[in-house]
Amino acid sequence: MLIKLPKPLHARESEVTDRDTWLSRRRFLGKAARGAGLALAASSGGAGAFLAGCEPAAVTAGDSDGQFSLGDIKANKRYLLPDTTTEKAAATTYNNFYEMGVLKSDPRENAHLLKTKPWSVRVHGLVNKPADYQLEDFIAPQQLEERIYRLRCVEAWSMVIPWVGFPMADLIGRVQPTSKARFVKFTTLLDPSMLPGQRTPVLDWPYTEALELKEALHPLTLLTVGMYGEILPNQNGAPLRLVVPWKYGYKSIKSIVDIEFTERRPLPSWTQAAPNEYPFYSNVNPSVNHPRWSQARERRITNIPRGLDAIGALLEPKIETLMFNGYPEVAELYRGMDMTRLS
Ligand SMILES: Nc1nc2c(c(=O)[nH]1)N[C@H]1C(S)=C(S)[C@@H](COP(=O)(O)O)O[C@H]1N2
Ligand SMILES: [Mo]
């Protein structure tokens, strides 16, 4: 049975005209699934299996257009998880990348339209060493490492993905922010010929995101260029993508062309679209619900969801969502902040 949503789950509220219809369908399906005893739960396997015998891993480019080689990747065992790693086939076919379409299957289908070579990244604003980098030069000084992180979408599904990248803190060290810098703003490529979803005003393109400088400096914040030991597939945000594992997935902005250090707080695209649903910090927090659904539990996707779009999240048993997505070490960044309300 293929169930189509009337509108994407993650759409901004003003777009979701058929919301009540959908919510009642959701309740119905939840009940039906439990009643029928459907057990679509992800199978569990060996913890951290992906990394077995893989330090360092010699790696070749995957199904990318081969613009650079990842070279030696150091497996960073500090971030090993007990969770089963999501299959690559699932992480590369069930995606959110609205510039490539709003359905989970659209990014994979439109991925070939994005050309990632050449690619330049502009780093500017309140830094002593602004630069326009070609991607190769941007990455060259870095030792790439593999880290397995949980990715928790605000839509209540999650994956466990082995990323390849380097700490954002390393880049910050290279460009030397001035004492006035307090935030970092990231911008995705704007080019409707390569990102056809930008012809539809779902968001105010280009997609932007932002962090406080101290969040960007946190050792968990990763600039990524690969996943599963290969160059990032386009649908996952090639050639350069941010990964902030303790925040909802939309903070992990894809296909970055611009990084700006600012004094004033930037207004990210999702926050601008619906501030009461997607506020600036957006730390994963099971005790603070999204205005339209609970965030207490999530569906862990480990293999390809068959015939299910976002609504598939509602058919499967759910696991408990962890505070800060299971990365409690970031709590110190938020001392004094009220964690009982959406922020
Ligand atoms: N530019 C851009 N970045 C984006 C998105 C997007 O639509 N556009 N979607 C976000 C959301 S909502 C999620 S959950 C993750 C999904 O990443 P994945 O497809 O690699 O799992 O990417 C985030 N980064
Ligand atoms: Mo998301």
Coordinates of C-alpha atoms and ligand atoms in Angstrom, one line a residue, residues 10 90-101 104 107 151-155 157 159 161 163 187-189 195 198 203 205-209 227 232-237 241-243 248-256 270 278, ligand 1:
H10 CA 7.8 19.2 7.3
A90 CA 18.3 3.9 3.0
A91 CA 20.3 7.0 3.9
T92 CA 20.7 7.9 0.2
T93 CA 17.2 7.3 -1.0
Y94 CA 15.0 8.6 1.9
N95 CA 16.1 12.3 2.1
N96 CA 15.0 15.8 2.9
F97 CA 16.5 18.2 0.4
Y98 CA 13.7 20.6 -0.6
E99 CA 15.8 22.2 -3.4
M100 CA 15.6 18.8 -5.1
G101 CA 11.8 18.3 -4.3
K104 CA 11.5 11.8 0.3
P107 CA 16.4 14.2 -3.9
L151 CA 20.6 12.2 12.8
R152 CA 17.2 13.1 14.2
C153 CA 14.8 14.9 11.8
V154 CA 12.2 17.2 13.3
E155 CA 9.6 14.9 11.6
W157 CA 12.4 9.8 12.1
M159 CA 19.1 7.5 11.1
I161 CA 25.1 7.7 9.6
W163 CA 30.1 10.8 8.1
T187 CA 24.2 29.3 2.8
T188 CA 23.3 26.6 0.3
L189 CA 23.9 27.1 -3.5
L195 CA 18.3 22.6 -7.8
Q198 CA 14.1 26.4 -6.0
L203 CA 11.2 28.4 1.5
W205 CA 15.8 30.5 -1.2
P206 CA 18.6 30.1 -0.8
Y207 CA 18.4 27.9 2.3
T208 CA 20.4 29.3 5.2
E209 CA 21.2 28.1 8.6
M227 CA 29.5 9.3 4.2
L232 CA 28.8 12.6 -0.3
P233 CA 26.1 11.7 -2.8
N234 CA 24.4 14.8 -4.2
Q235 CA 21.1 14.1 -2.5
N236 CA 22.9 14.1 0.9
G237 CA 24.4 17.6 0.4
R241 CA 27.5 19.8 4.3
L242 CA 27.2 20.7 8.0
V243 CA 26.3 18.1 10.6
Y248 CA 17.1 18.7 14.5
G249 CA 18.2 17.7 11.1
Y250 CA 17.3 20.9 9.3
K251 CA 20.2 22.6 11.0
S252 CA 22.5 20.3 9.1
I253 CA 22.5 22.4 6.0
K254 CA 23.5 20.8 2.6
S255 CA 25.6 21.9 -0.4
I256 CA 27.2 24.9 1.3
W270 CA 13.1 27.5 8.6
Y278 CA 11.5 25.8 13.9
Ligands
LIG1 N1 19.9 22.9 1.8 C1 19.2 22.1 2.5 N2 19.7 21.4 3.6 C2 19.0 20.6 4.3 C3 17.6 20.3 4.0 C4 17.1 21.0 2.8 O1 15.9 20.8 2.5 N3 17.9 21.8 2.1 N4 16.9 19.4 4.7 C5 17.3 19.3 6.1 C6 16.6 18.3 6.8 S1 15.0 18.6 7.3 C7 17.1 17.1 7.2 S2 16.3 16.0 8.2 C8 18.5 16.7 6.7 C9 18.4 15.4 6.0 O2 19.6 14.9 5.6 P1 19.7 13.5 4.8 O3 18.8 13.6 3.6 O4 21.2 13.5 4.4 O5 19.3 12.4 5.7 O6 19.0 17.7 5.8 C10 18.8 19.0 6.2 N5 19.6 19.9 5.4

